[in-house]
Amino acid sequence: MTQKERCMLIVERFRQTMPVAETELHYNNPYQLLVAVILSAQCTDKRVNMITPGLFEAYPDAASLAAAEDIDVYNLIRSVSYPNNKTKSLIGMARNLCRDFGGEVPSTMDELLTLPGVGRKTANVILSVVFGQAAMAVDTHVFRVSERLGLTTRSKNVESTERKLMQLLPREVVATAHHWLILHGRYVCKARKPLCDNCKLTDLCRYYKKNVSHSGATGMSGTL
């Protein structure tokens, strides 16, 4: 089976088993999603969703966040990972939005990457979720699941995984596939103990064939 054939079978299986796939971050507009994605780096969506209501009440738009004091933002986000760095990123991002983009979230990769706290993964989330572009954000879940399923092979970094997935996936499903892979990695194909008993992709999964099926064990540890 070629990688392209495997990819199309996996896409069809996800369509059947996960017809609705979307971000679990709570937001009402592009500014809020950008803030939430910056906060979510190395932090759970659940934790971010606990923090953002108070943050958005205090700073409902880029202009108000741009004028915020570091200590005030820090106190609102202190329970996330790396609150000091994220405080500086959020305020810097808001100031750049106001200075360069009239307070509106831009719609191109190059523009998004000029914002503090925004790397390629964050930019791809915004392009995909907000603007409906065929953009593949690769986080640890996407990186791991793509490798285990056999969509990628020995990727050295997230950018190589992104390029490979963009080659394999039909453009019209890229945005949804990002969520399929994240949610599958978050709830089924977990890093340490993948829940192979609960997986609907085992017949297509390279990791399962190599590490689980022959031993007869499920839920075994893995480090990919």
PDB file of N, CA, C and O in Angstrom, residues 133-169:
ATOM      1  N   GLN A 133      -8.425  28.257   5.231  1.00  0.00           N
ATOM      2  CA  GLN A 133      -7.383  27.928   4.271  1.00  0.00           C
ATOM      3  C   GLN A 133      -6.878  26.504   4.489  1.00  0.00           C
ATOM      4  O   GLN A 133      -7.014  25.936   5.568  1.00  0.00           O
ATOM      5  N   ALA A 134      -6.296  25.941   3.458  1.00  0.00           N
ATOM      6  CA  ALA A 134      -5.724  24.597   3.550  1.00  0.00           C
ATOM      7  C   ALA A 134      -4.362  24.698   4.222  1.00  0.00           C
ATOM      8  O   ALA A 134      -3.320  24.763   3.569  1.00  0.00           O
ATOM      9  N   ALA A 135      -4.389  24.753   5.552  1.00  0.00           N
ATOM     10  CA  ALA A 135      -3.170  24.908   6.346  1.00  0.00           C
ATOM     11  C   ALA A 135      -3.129  23.796   7.381  1.00  0.00           C
ATOM     12  O   ALA A 135      -4.127  23.528   8.049  1.00  0.00           O
ATOM     13  N   MET A 136      -1.978  23.166   7.526  1.00  0.00           N
ATOM     14  CA  MET A 136      -1.828  22.037   8.439  1.00  0.00           C
ATOM     15  C   MET A 136      -0.947  22.429   9.621  1.00  0.00           C
ATOM     16  O   MET A 136       0.272  22.565   9.482  1.00  0.00           O
ATOM     17  N   ALA A 137      -1.562  22.634  10.767  1.00  0.00           N
ATOM     18  CA  ALA A 137      -0.817  22.922  11.991  1.00  0.00           C
ATOM     19  C   ALA A 137      -0.348  21.602  12.595  1.00  0.00           C
ATOM     20  O   ALA A 137      -1.154  20.715  12.849  1.00  0.00           O
ATOM     21  N   VAL A 138       0.945  21.488  12.814  1.00  0.00           N
ATOM     22  CA  VAL A 138       1.509  20.247  13.351  1.00  0.00           C
ATOM     23  C   VAL A 138       1.948  20.465  14.793  1.00  0.00           C
ATOM     24  O   VAL A 138       2.920  21.176  15.053  1.00  0.00           O
ATOM     25  N   ASP A 139       1.216  19.868  15.715  1.00  0.00           N
ATOM     26  CA  ASP A 139       1.628  19.875  17.116  1.00  0.00           C
ATOM     27  C   ASP A 139       2.146  18.482  17.467  1.00  0.00           C
ATOM     28  O   ASP A 139       2.352  17.640  16.587  1.00  0.00           O
ATOM     29  N   THR A 140       2.383  18.215  18.741  1.00  0.00           N
ATOM     30  CA  THR A 140       2.932  16.914  19.133  1.00  0.00           C
ATOM     31  C   THR A 140       1.982  15.773  18.777  1.00  0.00           C
ATOM     32  O   THR A 140       2.434  14.679  18.418  1.00  0.00           O
ATOM     33  N   HIS A 141       0.671  16.003  18.868  1.00  0.00           N
ATOM     34  CA  HIS A 141      -0.293  14.953  18.527  1.00  0.00           C
ATOM     35  C   HIS A 141      -0.244  14.623  17.039  1.00  0.00           C
ATOM     36  O   HIS A 141      -0.191  13.455  16.641  1.00  0.00           O
ATOM     37  N   VAL A 142      -0.286  15.656  16.207  1.00  0.00           N
ATOM     38  CA  VAL A 142      -0.253  15.446  14.759  1.00  0.00           C
ATOM     39  C   VAL A 142       1.057  14.775  14.357  1.00  0.00           C
ATOM     40  O   VAL A 142       1.069  13.841  13.543  1.00  0.00           O
ATOM     41  N   PHE A 143       2.156  15.213  14.935  1.00  0.00           N
ATOM     42  CA  PHE A 143       3.472  14.635  14.633  1.00  0.00           C
ATOM     43  C   PHE A 143       3.500  13.153  14.977  1.00  0.00           C
ATOM     44  O   PHE A 143       3.925  12.319  14.177  1.00  0.00           O
ATOM     45  N   ARG A 144       3.017  12.809  16.173  1.00  0.00           N
ATOM     46  CA  ARG A 144       3.038  11.416  16.643  1.00  0.00           C
ATOM     47  C   ARG A 144       2.088  10.527  15.848  1.00  0.00           C
ATOM     48  O   ARG A 144       2.464   9.446  15.389  1.00  0.00           O
ATOM     49  N   VAL A 145       0.861  10.965  15.685  1.00  0.00           N
ATOM     50  CA  VAL A 145      -0.153  10.147  15.021  1.00  0.00           C
ATOM     51  C   VAL A 145       0.195   9.929  13.546  1.00  0.00           C
ATOM     52  O   VAL A 145       0.027   8.826  13.021  1.00  0.00           O
ATOM     53  N   SER A 146       0.692  10.947  12.890  1.00  0.00           N
ATOM     54  CA  SER A 146       1.074  10.811  11.481  1.00  0.00           C
ATOM     55  C   SER A 146       2.151   9.752  11.309  1.00  0.00           C
ATOM     56  O   SER A 146       2.113   8.948  10.369  1.00  0.00           O
ATOM     57  N   GLU A 147       3.109   9.744  12.220  1.00  0.00           N
ATOM     58  CA  GLU A 147       4.187   8.762  12.160  1.00  0.00           C
ATOM     59  C   GLU A 147       3.658   7.367  12.447  1.00  0.00           C
ATOM     60  O   GLU A 147       3.985   6.401  11.751  1.00  0.00           O
ATOM     61  N   ARG A 148       2.844   7.231  13.476  1.00  0.00           N
ATOM     62  CA  ARG A 148       2.329   5.909  13.844  1.00  0.00           C
ATOM     63  C   ARG A 148       1.451   5.317  12.752  1.00  0.00           C
ATOM     64  O   ARG A 148       1.529   4.123  12.450  1.00  0.00           O
ATOM     65  N   LEU A 149       0.614   6.138  12.157  1.00  0.00           N
ATOM     66  CA  LEU A 149      -0.273   5.628  11.117  1.00  0.00           C
ATOM     67  C   LEU A 149       0.475   5.271   9.837  1.00  0.00           C
ATOM     68  O   LEU A 149      -0.023   4.500   9.022  1.00  0.00           O
ATOM     69  N   GLY A 150       1.652   5.837   9.665  1.00  0.00           N
ATOM     70  CA  GLY A 150       2.411   5.579   8.443  1.00  0.00           C
ATOM     71  C   GLY A 150       2.201   6.638   7.376  1.00  0.00           C
ATOM     72  O   GLY A 150       2.590   6.437   6.221  1.00  0.00           O
ATOM     73  N   LEU A 151       1.621   7.780   7.757  1.00  0.00           N
ATOM     74  CA  LEU A 151       1.471   8.880   6.810  1.00  0.00           C
ATOM     75  C   LEU A 151       2.806   9.581   6.587  1.00  0.00           C
ATOM     76  O   LEU A 151       3.060  10.138   5.521  1.00  0.00           O
ATOM     77  N   THR A 152       3.632   9.576   7.615  1.00  0.00           N
ATOM     78  CA  THR A 152       4.989  10.101   7.495  1.00  0.00           C
ATOM     79  C   THR A 152       5.945   9.014   7.971  1.00  0.00           C
ATOM     80  O   THR A 152       5.548   8.079   8.662  1.00  0.00           O
ATOM     81  N   THR A 153       7.200   9.162   7.632  1.00  0.00           N
ATOM     82  CA  THR A 153       8.199   8.172   8.026  1.00  0.00           C
ATOM     83  C   THR A 153       9.462   8.877   8.494  1.00  0.00           C
ATOM     84  O   THR A 153      10.110   9.574   7.705  1.00  0.00           O
ATOM     85  N   ARG A 154       9.753   8.724   9.772  1.00  0.00           N
ATOM     86  CA  ARG A 154      10.977   9.281  10.357  1.00  0.00           C
ATOM     87  C   ARG A 154      11.120  10.768  10.065  1.00  0.00           C
ATOM     88  O   ARG A 154      12.204  11.255   9.684  1.00  0.00           O
ATOM     89  N   SER A 155      10.059  11.511  10.263  1.00  0.00           N
ATOM     90  CA  SER A 155      10.142  12.959  10.087  1.00  0.00           C
ATOM     91  C   SER A 155      11.107  13.542  11.113  1.00  0.00           C
ATOM     92  O   SER A 155      11.071  13.183  12.287  1.00  0.00           O
ATOM     93  N   LYS A 156      11.941  14.444  10.663  1.00  0.00           N
ATOM     94  CA  LYS A 156      12.936  15.024  11.555  1.00  0.00           C
ATOM     95  C   LYS A 156      12.380  16.196  12.360  1.00  0.00           C
ATOM     96  O   LYS A 156      12.898  16.528  13.424  1.00  0.00           O
ATOM     97  N   ASN A 157      11.354  16.834  11.854  1.00  0.00           N
ATOM     98  CA  ASN A 157      10.791  17.994  12.544  1.00  0.00           C
ATOM     99  C   ASN A 157       9.361  18.224  12.069  1.00  0.00           C
ATOM    100  O   ASN A 157       8.888  17.562  11.146  1.00  0.00           O
ATOM    101  N   VAL A 158       8.685  19.160  12.715  1.00  0.00           N
ATOM    102  CA  VAL A 158       7.268  19.389  12.407  1.00  0.00           C
ATOM    103  C   VAL A 158       7.079  19.956  11.004  1.00  0.00           C
ATOM    104  O   VAL A 158       6.055  19.702  10.365  1.00  0.00           O
ATOM    105  N   GLU A 159       8.048  20.717  10.518  1.00  0.00           N
ATOM    106  CA  GLU A 159       7.895  21.283   9.174  1.00  0.00           C
ATOM    107  C   GLU A 159       7.947  20.204   8.101  1.00  0.00           C
ATOM    108  O   GLU A 159       7.227  20.279   7.103  1.00  0.00           O
ATOM    109  N   SER A 160       8.781  19.189   8.300  1.00  0.00           N
ATOM    110  CA  SER A 160       8.814  18.096   7.320  1.00  0.00           C
ATOM    111  C   SER A 160       7.518  17.306   7.361  1.00  0.00           C
ATOM    112  O   SER A 160       7.016  16.852   6.323  1.00  0.00           O
ATOM    113  N   THR A 161       6.947  17.143   8.569  1.00  0.00           N
ATOM    114  CA  THR A 161       5.640  16.486   8.689  1.00  0.00           C
ATOM    115  C   THR A 161       4.563  17.305   8.006  1.00  0.00           C
ATOM    116  O   THR A 161       3.716  16.767   7.284  1.00  0.00           O
ATOM    117  N   GLU A 162       4.592  18.601   8.207  1.00  0.00           N
ATOM    118  CA  GLU A 162       3.624  19.487   7.551  1.00  0.00           C
ATOM    119  C   GLU A 162       3.700  19.363   6.038  1.00  0.00           C
ATOM    120  O   GLU A 162       2.673  19.223   5.356  1.00  0.00           O
ATOM    121  N   ARG A 163       4.910  19.400   5.495  1.00  0.00           N
ATOM    122  CA  ARG A 163       5.073  19.310   4.038  1.00  0.00           C
ATOM    123  C   ARG A 163       4.544  17.986   3.508  1.00  0.00           C
ATOM    124  O   ARG A 163       3.863  17.936   2.472  1.00  0.00           O
ATOM    125  N   LYS A 164       4.843  16.898   4.220  1.00  0.00           N
ATOM    126  CA  LYS A 164       4.405  15.581   3.754  1.00  0.00           C
ATOM    127  C   LYS A 164       2.887  15.464   3.793  1.00  0.00           C
ATOM    128  O   LYS A 164       2.269  14.954   2.844  1.00  0.00           O
ATOM    129  N   LEU A 165       2.277  15.919   4.867  1.00  0.00           N
ATOM    130  CA  LEU A 165       0.821  15.845   4.969  1.00  0.00           C
ATOM    131  C   LEU A 165       0.142  16.702   3.906  1.00  0.00           C
ATOM    132  O   LEU A 165      -0.893  16.321   3.354  1.00  0.00           O
ATOM    133  N   MET A 166       0.715  17.851   3.619  1.00  0.00           N
ATOM    134  CA  MET A 166       0.143  18.714   2.586  1.00  0.00           C
ATOM    135  C   MET A 166       0.254  18.063   1.210  1.00  0.00           C
ATOM    136  O   MET A 166      -0.582  18.303   0.336  1.00  0.00           O
ATOM    137  N   GLN A 167       1.279  17.233   1.002  1.00  0.00           N
ATOM    138  CA  GLN A 167       1.411  16.505  -0.260  1.00  0.00           C
ATOM    139  C   GLN A 167       0.382  15.385  -0.370  1.00  0.00           C
ATOM    140  O   GLN A 167      -0.153  15.119  -1.452  1.00  0.00           O
ATOM    141  N   LEU A 168       0.099  14.736   0.756  1.00  0.00           N
ATOM    142  CA  LEU A 168      -0.763  13.556   0.744  1.00  0.00           C
ATOM    143  C   LEU A 168      -2.250  13.899   0.778  1.00  0.00           C
ATOM    144  O   LEU A 168      -3.060  13.246   0.110  1.00  0.00           O
ATOM    145  N   LEU A 169      -2.619  14.893   1.557  1.00  0.00           N
ATOM    146  CA  LEU A 169      -4.033  15.164   1.807  1.00  0.00           C
ATOM    147  C   LEU A 169      -4.668  15.990   0.695  1.00  0.00           C
ATOM    148  O   LEU A 169      -4.064  16.955   0.217  1.00  0.00           O
TER     149      LEU A 169
END
